[in-house]
Coordinates of C-alpha atoms in Angstrom, one line a residue:
M1410 CA 0.6 -28.6 44.4
Y1411 CA 3.2 -30.7 46.3
K1412 CA 1.7 -33.2 49.4
E1413 CA 4.0 -34.3 52.0
K1414 CA 2.1 -36.1 54.2
D1415 CA -1.1 -37.6 56.0
F1416 CA -1.9 -36.9 59.5
D1417 CA -5.3 -38.0 61.1
I1418 CA -5.9 -34.4 62.7
I1419 CA -4.1 -31.0 61.7
V1420 CA -4.6 -28.0 64.2
V1421 CA -4.0 -24.7 62.6
G1422 CA -2.6 -21.9 65.5
A1423 CA -0.5 -22.7 68.1
G1424 CA -1.9 -19.9 70.7
H1425 CA -3.5 -21.3 73.5
A1426 CA -6.4 -23.1 72.1
G1427 CA -4.2 -25.0 69.2
C1428 CA -1.5 -25.9 72.1
E1429 CA -4.8 -27.8 74.4
A1430 CA -6.2 -29.1 71.0
A1431 CA -2.8 -30.6 69.7
T1432 CA -1.9 -32.3 72.5
A1433 CA -5.4 -33.7 73.5
C1434 CA -5.4 -35.1 70.4
A1435 CA -1.9 -36.8 69.8
K1436 CA -2.5 -38.2 74.0
M1437 CA -5.6 -39.7 72.9
G1438 CA -2.7 -41.5 69.8
L1439 CA -3.7 -39.9 66.8
S1440 CA -1.1 -38.7 64.6
T1441 CA -1.3 -34.9 64.8
A1442 CA 0.2 -32.1 63.4
L1443 CA 0.5 -28.4 64.9
F1444 CA 1.0 -25.6 62.7
T1445 CA 1.9 -22.4 63.5
I1446 CA 2.9 -18.8 61.5
Y1447 CA 5.9 -18.5 64.0
L1448 CA 7.6 -21.5 66.1
D1449 CA 9.0 -18.9 68.7
T1450 CA 5.6 -17.6 69.5
I1451 CA 3.8 -20.7 70.9
A1452 CA 1.5 -20.0 73.2
Q1453 CA 2.1 -16.0 73.7
L1454 CA 0.6 -14.5 76.2
S1455 CA -0.2 -11.7 73.6
C1456 CA -2.0 -9.2 75.6
N1457 CA -1.8 -9.4 79.6
P1458 CA 0.6 -12.0 81.2
A1459 CA -1.6 -13.4 83.3
I1460 CA -4.1 -16.8 83.8
G1461 CA -7.4 -16.9 85.2
G1462 CA -9.8 -14.4 87.1
L1463 CA -12.9 -14.5 88.0
A1464 CA -14.5 -17.3 86.3
K1465 CA -11.6 -17.9 84.3
G1466 CA -9.8 -19.2 86.8
H1467 CA -12.8 -21.5 86.5
L1468 CA -11.9 -22.7 83.4
V1469 CA -8.2 -23.0 83.9
R1470 CA -9.3 -25.5 87.0
E1471 CA -11.5 -27.6 84.6
I1472 CA -9.2 -28.1 81.8
D1473 CA -6.3 -29.1 84.4
A1474 CA -9.6 -31.7 85.8
L1475 CA -10.1 -33.3 81.9
G1476 CA -6.4 -33.3 81.6
G1477 CA -5.3 -30.4 79.7
I1478 CA -2.1 -28.2 79.9
M1479 CA -2.7 -24.5 81.0
A1480 CA -2.8 -25.2 84.6
K1481 CA 0.2 -27.6 84.6
V1482 CA 2.5 -24.8 82.5
T1483 CA 0.7 -21.4 84.7
D1484 CA 2.1 -23.1 87.7
M1485 CA 5.5 -23.4 86.3
S1486 CA 5.8 -19.9 84.7
G1487 CA 3.5 -18.3 87.6
I1488 CA 5.5 -15.3 89.6
Q1489 CA 2.5 -14.4 91.7
F1490 CA -0.9 -16.3 92.3
R1491 CA -3.9 -14.7 94.3
M1492 CA -7.0 -16.1 95.3
L1493 CA -10.2 -13.6 94.3
N1494 CA -12.9 -13.1 96.1
R1495 CA -12.0 -15.0 99.2
S1496 CA -14.1 -12.4 101.4
K1497 CA -17.1 -13.8 99.2
G1498 CA -19.2 -17.1 99.1
P1499 CA -17.2 -19.9 97.3
A1500 CA -19.4 -20.1 94.5
V1501 CA -17.4 -17.3 93.2
W1502 CA -13.7 -17.7 94.2
S1503 CA -10.9 -17.7 91.6
L1504 CA -7.5 -18.2 91.5
R1505 CA -5.6 -15.5 89.2
A1506 CA -1.5 -15.7 88.1
Q1507 CA 0.3 -13.4 87.0
A1508 CA 3.1 -15.7 84.3
D1509 CA 6.4 -14.7 83.3
R1510 CA 6.2 -14.2 79.4
I1511 CA 9.0 -16.2 78.9
L1512 CA 8.9 -18.9 81.1
Y1513 CA 5.4 -19.4 79.6
N1514 CA 6.1 -19.4 76.5
V1515 CA 9.4 -22.0 76.9
H1516 CA 7.4 -24.1 79.5
M1517 CA 5.0 -25.0 76.6
R1518 CA 7.0 -25.5 73.8
K1519 CA 8.8 -28.1 75.5
L1520 CA 5.7 -29.7 76.7
L1521 CA 4.0 -30.1 73.1
E1522 CA 7.6 -31.0 71.9
A1523 CA 8.0 -33.9 74.4
T1524 CA 4.2 -34.7 73.1
E1525 CA 4.1 -38.5 71.3
N1526 CA 2.4 -38.4 67.9
L1527 CA 2.4 -34.8 67.5
A1528 CA 4.7 -33.1 64.9
I1529 CA 5.0 -29.2 64.8
K1530 CA 5.4 -27.1 61.7
Q1531 CA 5.8 -23.7 61.2
A1532 CA 4.2 -22.8 57.7
M1533 CA 0.6 -20.6 57.0
V1534 CA -2.1 -22.5 56.7
E1535 CA -4.2 -20.9 53.2
E1536 CA -7.0 -22.9 52.4
I1537 CA -9.1 -25.7 54.0
V1538 CA -9.7 -28.4 51.7
V1539 CA -13.4 -29.7 51.8
E1540 CA -14.7 -32.5 49.3
N1541 CA -18.7 -33.4 49.4
G1542 CA -19.0 -31.6 52.8
R1543 CA -15.6 -33.4 54.3
V1544 CA -12.8 -32.0 55.5
K1545 CA -9.5 -33.4 53.4
G1546 CA -6.9 -31.1 54.6
V1547 CA -5.1 -28.2 53.9
I1548 CA -2.6 -26.1 51.7
T1549 CA -0.1 -24.0 53.3
S1550 CA 1.1 -20.9 51.5
L1551 CA 4.6 -22.6 49.6
G1552 CA 1.2 -24.9 47.9
V1553 CA 2.1 -28.0 50.3
F1554 CA -1.1 -30.1 50.8
Y1555 CA -1.1 -32.2 54.3
G1556 CA -4.2 -34.7 54.4
A1557 CA -6.3 -35.1 57.4
K1558 CA -9.1 -37.0 58.6
A1559 CA -10.0 -33.6 61.2
V1560 CA -9.1 -29.9 60.7
I1561 CA -8.9 -27.4 63.8
V1562 CA -8.8 -24.1 63.2
T1563 CA -7.4 -21.6 66.3
P1564 CA -6.2 -18.6 64.4
G1565 CA -6.9 -16.4 67.5
T1566 CA -6.8 -12.8 66.3
F1567 CA -4.6 -13.1 63.0
L1568 CA -7.7 -13.7 60.8
N1569 CA -7.2 -10.5 58.2
G1570 CA -5.6 -8.7 60.9
L1571 CA -5.2 -5.0 61.2
I1572 CA -3.6 -2.9 63.8
H1573 CA -4.6 0.7 64.5
I1574 CA -2.1 3.1 66.6
G1575 CA -4.1 6.7 66.2
L1576 CA -5.1 7.3 62.7
D1577 CA -2.3 5.3 61.4
S1578 CA -3.1 0.8 60.7
F1579 CA -1.0 -1.9 59.2
E1580 CA -2.3 -5.8 58.8
A1581 CA -0.6 -7.6 61.1
G1582 CA -1.9 -10.8 63.2
R1583 CA 0.0 -9.1 66.4
A1584 CA 2.4 -6.3 66.7
G1585 CA 5.5 -7.5 64.6
E1586 CA 3.8 -10.8 62.5
F1587 CA 1.9 -11.3 59.6
P1588 CA -1.7 -11.6 59.4
S1589 CA -3.3 -14.8 57.7
K1590 CA -5.7 -13.0 55.0
R1591 CA -6.3 -16.1 52.3
L1592 CA -7.5 -18.5 55.6
S1593 CA -10.2 -16.1 56.0
E1594 CA -11.4 -16.4 52.4
S1595 CA -10.9 -19.4 52.2
L1596 CA -13.5 -20.1 55.1
K1597 CA -16.0 -17.3 53.6
K1598 CA -16.2 -19.7 50.2
L1599 CA -17.0 -22.6 52.3
G1600 CA -20.1 -20.9 53.3
L1601 CA -19.4 -19.6 56.5
K1602 CA -20.7 -16.2 57.7
I1603 CA -17.7 -13.9 59.1
G1604 CA -17.9 -10.6 61.0
R1605 CA -15.3 -8.3 62.6
L1606 CA -14.3 -7.9 66.6
K1607 CA -11.8 -5.5 67.9
T1608 CA -9.5 -5.9 70.8
G1609 CA -6.7 -3.7 72.4
T1610 CA -3.6 -3.9 74.3
P1611 CA -2.1 -0.9 76.7
P1612 CA 1.3 0.4 76.7
R1613 CA 4.4 -1.2 78.6
I1614 CA 6.4 0.8 80.7
D1615 CA 9.7 0.4 81.3
A1616 CA 10.3 -0.5 84.8
K1617 CA 13.8 2.1 85.5
T1618 CA 11.3 4.8 84.9
I1619 CA 8.6 3.9 87.4
D1620 CA 8.4 5.8 90.9
F1621 CA 7.0 2.5 92.3
S1622 CA 6.9 5.0 95.6
K1623 CA 3.8 6.7 94.6
T1624 CA 2.1 3.6 94.2
E1625 CA 0.2 0.6 96.1
E1626 CA 2.4 -2.5 96.2
Q1627 CA 0.0 -5.9 95.9
W1628 CA 1.2 -9.1 96.7
G1629 CA 0.2 -12.5 96.2
D1630 CA -1.2 -15.5 98.6
F1631 CA 1.7 -17.1 100.5
P1632 CA 2.4 -19.8 100.0
P1633 CA 1.3 -19.5 97.0
P1634 CA -1.7 -21.3 95.7
A1635 CA -1.4 -24.0 92.1
F1636 CA -3.7 -24.1 89.6
S1637 CA -3.5 -27.7 88.8
Y1638 CA -4.3 -30.5 90.8
S1639 CA -1.0 -32.0 90.3
T1640 CA 1.4 -29.5 91.0
E1641 CA 2.9 -30.0 94.7
E1642 CA 4.4 -26.5 95.0
I1643 CA 5.0 -23.5 93.5
T1644 CA 9.0 -22.7 93.0
N1645 CA 9.3 -19.6 91.0
P1646 CA 9.9 -16.5 93.2
Q1647 CA 7.1 -14.4 93.5
V1648 CA 6.7 -10.6 92.9
P1649 CA 4.3 -8.0 93.3
C1650 CA 2.4 -6.0 91.3
Y1651 CA 1.5 -2.0 91.8
I1652 CA -1.7 -0.2 92.0
T1653 CA -2.0 3.4 90.8
Y1654 CA -5.1 5.4 89.2
T1655 CA -5.4 7.9 86.4
N1656 CA -6.8 11.6 87.1
E1657 CA -8.6 14.2 85.8
R1658 CA -5.5 15.5 83.9
T1659 CA -5.5 12.3 82.1
H1660 CA -9.2 12.4 81.4
E1661 CA -8.6 15.8 79.9
I1662 CA -5.9 15.2 77.7
I1663 CA -7.7 11.8 76.5
L1664 CA -10.8 14.1 75.3
N1665 CA -8.9 16.6 73.9
N1666 CA -7.6 13.9 71.3
L1667 CA -10.5 12.1 70.3
D1668 CA -10.6 13.3 67.0
R1669 CA -7.4 11.4 67.1
S1670 CA -8.7 8.3 68.0
P1671 CA -9.7 5.4 65.3
L1672 CA -12.0 4.2 67.9
Y1673 CA -14.1 7.5 67.9
S1674 CA -13.4 8.6 64.4
G1675 CA -15.6 5.6 62.7
K1676 CA -12.3 3.9 61.6
I1677 CA -12.6 1.0 63.7
K1678 CA -15.3 -1.0 62.3
G1679 CA -15.1 -4.0 64.8
I1680 CA -17.0 -4.4 68.1
G1681 CA -14.9 -4.2 70.8
P1682 CA -14.7 -6.2 74.3
R1683 CA -17.5 -4.6 77.0
Y1684 CA -16.4 -5.7 79.7
C1685 CA -12.3 -4.7 78.9
P1686 CA -12.8 -1.2 77.1
S1687 CA -10.1 0.9 75.9
I1688 CA -9.3 3.8 78.3
E1689 CA -10.8 6.3 75.6
D1690 CA -14.3 4.5 75.9
K1691 CA -13.9 4.3 80.0
V1692 CA -13.3 8.5 80.0
V1693 CA -16.0 9.0 77.5
K1694 CA -18.3 6.1 79.0
F1695 CA -17.9 6.9 82.4
R1696 CA -17.1 10.9 83.0
E1697 CA -18.6 11.1 86.3
K1698 CA -15.3 8.9 87.6
P1699 CA -12.6 11.2 88.7
R1700 CA -10.1 8.5 88.1
H1701 CA -9.5 4.7 86.8
Q1702 CA -7.3 1.8 88.8
I1703 CA -4.5 0.7 87.4
F1704 CA -2.4 -2.2 87.7
L1705 CA 1.3 -2.1 87.0
E1706 CA 1.9 -5.6 86.5
P1707 CA 5.6 -7.5 85.6
E1708 CA 6.2 -9.4 82.2
G1709 CA 8.3 -11.8 83.9
L1710 CA 11.3 -12.1 86.0
S1711 CA 14.2 -11.3 83.7
R1712 CA 12.3 -8.6 82.0
K1713 CA 12.3 -4.9 83.2
E1714 CA 8.8 -4.2 81.1
Y1715 CA 5.6 -3.4 82.9
Y1716 CA 2.2 -4.3 81.8
A1717 CA -0.2 -1.3 82.4
N1718 CA -3.2 -3.2 82.9
G1719 CA -6.5 -0.6 82.8
I1720 CA -5.3 2.0 79.9
P1721 CA -5.8 -0.1 77.2
T1722 CA -5.5 2.3 74.3
S1723 CA -5.2 3.0 70.8
L1724 CA -4.8 6.6 70.6
P1725 CA -1.7 8.2 68.7
Y1726 CA 1.9 7.6 70.2
D1727 CA 2.2 11.0 71.4
V1728 CA -0.8 11.5 73.0
Q1729 CA 0.1 7.9 75.1
I1730 CA 2.7 9.8 76.4
A1731 CA 1.4 12.9 77.3
F1732 CA -1.4 10.9 79.3
V1733 CA 0.6 8.1 80.5
R1734 CA 2.7 10.7 82.4
T1735 CA 0.2 12.2 84.2
I1736 CA -0.4 9.4 86.5
P1737 CA 1.2 9.0 89.6
G1738 CA 4.3 6.9 89.5
L1739 CA 5.1 7.3 85.5
E1740 CA 5.7 11.1 85.4
E1741 CA 9.1 9.9 84.3
A1742 CA 7.4 7.0 82.3
E1743 CA 9.4 5.4 78.7
I1744 CA 6.8 3.5 76.4
M1745 CA 8.6 0.2 75.6
R1746 CA 5.7 -1.2 73.4
P1747 CA 2.9 1.5 72.8
G1748 CA -0.5 0.4 73.4
Y1749 CA -2.8 -0.5 70.0
A1750 CA -6.1 -2.0 68.9
I1751 CA -6.4 -4.8 66.5
E1752 CA -9.3 -5.7 64.8
Y1753 CA -10.0 -9.5 63.1
D1754 CA -12.2 -11.8 61.6
F1755 CA -14.5 -14.2 63.4
V1756 CA -16.9 -17.2 62.7
Y1757 CA -20.5 -16.3 64.0
P1758 CA -20.6 -19.4 66.8
T1759 CA -24.1 -20.3 65.9
Q1760 CA -22.7 -21.9 62.7
I1761 CA -21.1 -24.7 64.6
N1762 CA -22.4 -27.3 67.2
H1763 CA -21.6 -28.2 70.6
T1764 CA -18.8 -30.3 69.4
L1765 CA -17.1 -27.7 68.1
E1766 CA -17.9 -28.7 64.5
V1767 CA -19.0 -26.9 61.8
K1768 CA -22.8 -27.6 60.6
G1769 CA -22.6 -29.2 57.3
I1770 CA -18.5 -29.7 57.1
E1771 CA -17.8 -33.0 58.4
G1772 CA -14.6 -32.9 60.4
L1773 CA -14.0 -28.9 60.3
Y1774 CA -13.9 -27.8 63.5
L1775 CA -13.4 -23.9 65.2
A1776 CA -12.0 -22.7 68.7
G1777 CA -10.8 -19.9 70.3
Q1778 CA -11.3 -16.0 69.2
I1779 CA -12.8 -17.6 65.6
N1780 CA -15.7 -18.4 67.7
G1781 CA -15.9 -14.5 68.7
T1782 CA -14.7 -15.0 72.3
S1783 CA -12.3 -12.9 74.3
G1784 CA -9.5 -14.3 76.3
Y1785 CA -6.7 -16.7 76.7
E1786 CA -8.4 -19.1 79.2
E1787 CA -11.8 -19.2 76.8
A1788 CA -9.5 -20.1 73.7
A1789 CA -7.9 -22.8 76.0
A1790 CA -11.0 -24.7 77.0
Q1791 CA -12.9 -24.5 72.9
G1792 CA -9.2 -25.9 71.9
L1793 CA -9.4 -28.9 74.6
M1794 CA -13.1 -29.8 73.8
A1795 CA -12.4 -29.4 70.1
G1796 CA -9.5 -31.6 70.0
I1797 CA -11.2 -34.0 72.6
N1798 CA -14.4 -34.4 70.3
A1799 CA -12.7 -34.5 66.9
A1800 CA -10.3 -37.3 68.2
L1801 CA -13.4 -39.3 69.6
K1802 CA -15.1 -38.4 66.1
I1803 CA -12.2 -40.4 64.2
K1804 CA -12.0 -43.3 66.8
G1805 CA -15.7 -43.8 66.2
K1806 CA -16.8 -42.7 70.2
A1807 CA -19.5 -40.6 71.5
P1808 CA -18.3 -36.7 71.8
L1809 CA -18.0 -35.1 75.3
I1810 CA -20.6 -32.5 75.4
L1811 CA -20.4 -30.9 79.2
G1812 CA -23.5 -29.9 80.5
R1813 CA -24.0 -26.4 81.7
D1814 CA -24.5 -28.0 85.3
E1815 CA -21.3 -29.8 84.9
A1816 CA -18.8 -27.2 84.2
Y1817 CA -18.2 -23.6 82.9
I1818 CA -16.7 -25.1 79.9
G1819 CA -20.3 -26.2 79.1
V1820 CA -21.6 -22.7 80.0
L1821 CA -19.2 -21.0 77.7
I1822 CA -19.3 -23.5 74.6
D1823 CA -23.4 -23.7 75.2
D1824 CA -23.4 -19.8 75.2
L1825 CA -21.7 -19.3 72.3
V1826 CA -23.9 -21.9 69.9
T1827 CA -27.2 -21.0 71.3
K1828 CA -27.1 -17.7 71.6
G1829 CA -23.8 -16.1 69.7
T1830 CA -22.3 -13.3 69.8
Q1831 CA -21.8 -9.6 68.4
E1832 CA -19.1 -8.9 70.8
P1833 CA -16.3 -10.5 72.1
Y1834 CA -17.7 -13.3 74.5
R1835 CA -16.1 -13.4 78.3
M1836 CA -16.8 -15.8 80.9
F1837 CA -18.5 -14.3 84.3
T1838 CA -19.7 -16.4 87.5
S1839 CA -23.0 -14.4 86.7
R1840 CA -23.2 -16.2 83.3
A1841 CA -23.5 -19.7 85.3
E1842 CA -27.3 -20.7 86.4
F1843 CA -25.9 -23.3 88.9
R1844 CA -22.3 -21.5 89.9
L1845 CA -22.5 -23.1 93.5
L1846 CA -22.2 -26.4 91.5
L1847 CA -19.1 -25.0 89.4
R1848 CA -16.8 -24.1 92.0
H1849 CA -13.4 -23.4 91.6
D1850 CA -12.6 -26.4 94.4
N1851 CA -14.7 -28.9 92.9
A1852 CA -13.7 -29.0 89.1
D1853 CA -12.2 -32.5 89.7
L1854 CA -14.8 -34.1 91.5
R1855 CA -16.8 -33.1 88.9
L1856 CA -14.6 -33.8 85.4
R1857 CA -11.9 -35.9 86.7
E1858 CA -13.8 -39.1 85.7
Y1859 CA -14.4 -37.6 81.9
G1860 CA -10.6 -37.0 81.5
Y1861 CA -9.8 -40.6 82.9
R1862 CA -12.3 -42.4 80.6
I1863 CA -11.1 -40.5 77.5
G1864 CA -7.1 -41.3 77.9
L1865 CA -6.6 -37.6 78.8
V1866 CA -5.9 -38.7 82.8
D1867 CA -3.2 -41.3 83.2
E1868 CA -3.7 -43.9 85.9
E1869 CA -1.3 -42.5 88.8
T1870 CA -3.0 -39.1 88.2
Y1871 CA -6.6 -41.2 88.5
E1872 CA -5.7 -43.2 91.4
K1873 CA -4.7 -39.9 93.7
F1874 CA -8.0 -38.5 92.8
L1875 CA -10.0 -41.8 93.8
K1876 CA -8.0 -41.3 97.7
K1877 CA -8.7 -37.6 97.6
K1878 CA -12.6 -38.4 96.8
Q1879 CA -13.0 -41.5 99.6
A1880 CA -11.2 -39.6 101.9
L1881 CA -13.6 -36.4 101.4
E1882 CA -16.7 -38.5 101.3
K1883 CA -15.6 -40.1 104.9
E1884 CA -14.7 -37.5 106.8
I1885 CA -18.4 -35.8 105.6
K1886 CA -19.7 -38.8 107.2
R1887 CA -17.7 -38.7 110.2
L1888 CA -18.9 -35.5 110.6
K1889 CA -22.6 -36.0 110.0
T1890 CA -22.4 -39.7 112.4
T1891 CA -20.1 -38.2 115.5
I1892 CA -21.9 -36.8 118.5
I1893 CA -20.2 -33.7 120.7
K1894 CA -21.7 -33.0 123.8
P1895 CA -22.1 -30.1 126.0
S1896 CA -19.1 -29.2 128.0
E1897 CA -17.7 -25.9 129.6
Q1898 CA -14.6 -26.2 127.4
L1899 CA -16.8 -26.1 123.9
N1900 CA -19.0 -23.3 125.0
K1901 CA -16.8 -20.9 126.2
A1902 CA -15.3 -21.5 122.5
L1903 CA -17.9 -20.8 121.0
T1904 CA -19.3 -17.7 122.6
E1905 CA -15.7 -16.9 121.8
V1906 CA -16.0 -16.8 118.1
G1907 CA -19.3 -15.1 118.2
T1908 CA -21.9 -17.8 118.5
T1909 CA -24.2 -19.4 120.7
P1910 CA -23.8 -22.6 123.2
I1911 CA -25.6 -25.6 122.8
E1912 CA -27.3 -27.3 125.3
E1913 CA -27.9 -31.0 124.2
A1914 CA -25.8 -33.2 122.5
I1915 CA -25.3 -32.1 118.4
S1916 CA -23.7 -33.6 115.6
L1917 CA -20.2 -32.1 114.6
D1918 CA -21.8 -31.1 110.9
K1919 CA -24.7 -28.9 112.7
I1920 CA -22.2 -26.8 114.6
L1921 CA -19.5 -26.6 111.5
K1922 CA -23.1 -25.1 109.3
R1923 CA -23.0 -22.0 111.7
P1924 CA -21.1 -19.1 110.0
E1925 CA -18.7 -18.5 112.9
V1926 CA -17.6 -21.9 113.2
T1927 CA -14.7 -23.3 111.3
Y1928 CA -13.3 -26.5 110.5
E1929 CA -10.1 -25.4 112.4
F1930 CA -12.7 -24.9 115.1
I1931 CA -14.1 -28.9 114.6
K1932 CA -10.5 -29.8 115.0
K1933 CA -9.9 -28.7 118.2
F1934 CA -12.5 -30.9 119.7
A1935 CA -13.0 -34.1 117.5
P1936 CA -9.9 -34.1 115.4
S1937 CA -10.1 -36.7 112.2
Q1938 CA -7.5 -39.5 112.7
E1939 CA -6.9 -39.2 109.3
N1940 CA -4.5 -37.1 108.3
L1941 CA -5.9 -34.8 106.0
T1942 CA -4.7 -31.9 103.6
K1943 CA -5.9 -28.2 103.8
E1944 CA -7.7 -29.1 100.3
I1945 CA -9.8 -31.7 102.1
E1946 CA -10.4 -29.8 104.6
E1947 CA -11.6 -26.9 102.8
L1948 CA -13.7 -29.0 100.4
V1949 CA -15.7 -30.6 103.7
E1950 CA -16.4 -27.1 105.2
I1951 CA -17.9 -25.9 101.9
H1952 CA -20.4 -29.0 101.4
I1953 CA -20.9 -28.9 104.8
K1954 CA -21.7 -25.3 105.0
Y1955 CA -23.6 -25.0 101.6
E1956 CA -25.0 -28.3 101.6
G1957 CA -28.9 -26.8 101.4
Y1958 CA -27.9 -24.5 99.1
I1959 CA -26.4 -27.1 97.0
A1960 CA -29.2 -29.5 97.5
K1961 CA -31.8 -27.0 95.9
Q1962 CA -29.1 -26.1 93.2
L1963 CA -29.5 -30.3 92.2
E1964 CA -33.6 -29.8 92.0
Q1965 CA -33.1 -27.2 90.2
V1966 CA -30.6 -29.1 87.6
E1967 CA -33.2 -31.9 87.7
R1968 CA -36.0 -30.3 86.9
M1969 CA -34.0 -28.6 83.9
K1970 CA -32.9 -31.8 82.8
Q1971 CA -36.6 -32.8 81.8
F1972 CA -36.6 -30.8 78.7
E1973 CA -32.5 -31.3 78.3
E1974 CA -33.7 -34.9 77.9
K1975 CA -36.3 -34.2 75.2
V1976 CA -34.5 -34.4 72.0
I1977 CA -35.1 -32.8 69.0
P1978 CA -34.6 -35.2 65.6
A1979 CA -31.8 -33.5 63.6
D1980 CA -33.9 -33.2 60.5
F1981 CA -36.8 -31.8 62.2
D1982 CA -38.4 -29.0 60.2
F1983 CA -39.1 -26.0 62.6
N1984 CA -41.8 -24.6 59.9
L1985 CA -44.7 -25.3 62.3
P1986 CA -47.9 -23.7 62.2
G1987 CA -48.5 -20.7 65.1
L1988 CA -44.4 -19.7 64.7
S1989 CA -43.6 -16.7 63.7
K1990 CA -41.2 -16.2 61.0
E1991 CA -38.5 -14.6 63.3
V1992 CA -38.7 -17.9 65.6
I1993 CA -38.9 -19.9 62.9
Q1994 CA -35.4 -18.2 61.3
K1995 CA -34.0 -18.5 65.0
L1996 CA -34.8 -22.1 65.1
N1997 CA -33.6 -23.2 61.6
E1998 CA -30.4 -21.1 62.1
V1999 CA -29.1 -23.2 66.0
R2000 CA -31.3 -25.8 65.2
P2001 CA -31.4 -26.9 68.7
R2002 CA -30.3 -30.2 69.9
T2003 CA -33.0 -30.6 72.2
I2004 CA -36.0 -28.6 73.9
G2005 CA -33.6 -27.3 77.0
Q2006 CA -31.6 -26.0 74.1
A2007 CA -34.2 -24.2 72.1
M2008 CA -35.8 -22.6 75.3
R2009 CA -32.0 -20.3 75.9
I2010 CA -32.5 -19.2 72.4
P2011 CA -32.8 -15.7 72.4
G2012 CA -36.4 -14.5 71.2
V2013 CA -37.9 -17.9 71.2
T2014 CA -40.6 -17.4 73.5
P2015 CA -42.6 -19.9 76.3
A2016 CA -45.5 -20.0 73.4
A2017 CA -43.2 -21.0 70.6
I2018 CA -41.6 -23.7 73.2
S2019 CA -45.1 -25.0 73.8
I2020 CA -46.0 -25.2 70.4
L2021 CA -42.8 -27.0 69.6
M2022 CA -42.7 -29.7 72.1
V2023 CA -46.1 -30.6 71.3
A2024 CA -44.3 -30.8 67.7
V2025 CA -41.8 -32.5 69.0
Q2026 CA -43.7 -35.5 71.2
K2027 CA -46.3 -35.7 68.0
G2028 CA -43.5 -36.0 65.7
A2029 CA -45.2 -33.9 63.7
G2030 CA -41.9 -31.7 62.4
S2031 CA -39.9 -34.9 61.2
K2032 CA -38.9 -34.8 57.8
K2033 CA -40.3 -38.0 55.8

């Protein structure tokens, strides 16, 4: 075995988790190596070339607020931006961007290559070296050893990857790329419990063979809103997507060929994503529906290839051609790449801590799909937090663990390590108890301070943030303290927007609280003397309108904190009298840090929590 070099931190895998982890570690001043099987597929948008969406957009904003890179690269490569759910409350607004697949890869690689302290290497890591419960480094397929104080494993779908198209299958991490087999075996030897998951992708269609006149054109927002707080303007040309639908003939072809489906023949053993099912699943489980929506989304500005979002499939190639050509606009479609399903190994995430470090193996961190998640954004968020915490540990500093009331990232990680998952985990706004606090618009107000403190947010960016925060607070105070008197002009305007006139002097914030009144309305009668940005004006309006609801959620947070602050000793013995074997087993598996976390473990009853609280307070469960 040949030893080339030692690093502080090694990151295995250069997908979205790996890129965030590696740049975070390097920017925090640690010598970092990023290993990838293929240099040319760094940060590959393997499935849909899109970033964000419901709740996922929140994650991207939070990554940016902490000093991560996904938002910046998306802004540099985005070709359509849309704020989703604008017709609903701000808690569920979420930005989504269609990205140019090639540009995303190019900009990410440029950013990585320009990062100091970061070495990028093409090599297949096959073994994690651990001695006496502590990581020592990795060994590649060429027998080269690299030493490290911490290793972050982010292999995506490459762990024992197996692709299915019809009843044919072949080993691959992605179509055309080798899987990582020995790394999975190495993790098993370290004692980790490993399961099997499945995901899929739809066929890609040649644009020249699509009749767009039979589809519905869908444009993004103009001007396009940016993901990153640092982006001043989106400069790429913006393009539309197109909507079409399956029909009864499509469904008939699919149903008639289920015997050739690896999903329904029993060939696929892995559990697929419940919220992004294959078209076979949708047709079988929702037989009453006459059609299913399809979004035809461009792969990029320089490509004539469209991603058929809505029909992921693992049916045989000839069946894919047959059912695709029943869809309006796709009657003459040529498939450039067939859809397929892929099975891969993952590690049951209750085996990791909130820092994403593996329990019992010091210095080994896992992030991304290896922890059972699905999606670029979930992966990137984990990669960033794993990188931050690995770097903090090496520096001898306290970890950064975000609470469920602070970030969707906190909800994501807490769900994984506390509840575990048996299927690909996807983030939704409904998973967050305090989603009115965790809005898309206020991610920097929640998290920028953390990013600055750990060294991922530079001084200039932080100063800009402080000025924005000061302007926001000043304008809210002005609205609360400025009194406006009734006038014929004001009351006429109030009536015109559908609300009642005022009969006595009233503060501006009370007028703005009315559903019919906007900040633009307030500006007409009592404009600020400051030159406020549209972003600050929107923040002001949301804060004023939802102030009462926000206050209630903050009260709930305070009530929750009494349980989160009741720490369970690390060596606590959960074999307590009165607890069932099932509850003891669950508590020992998760080993919750606090009573609050214990309350979120599925199957741990309120009665069990009462027994646990009494034991913790008395110190009854501490091992001597």
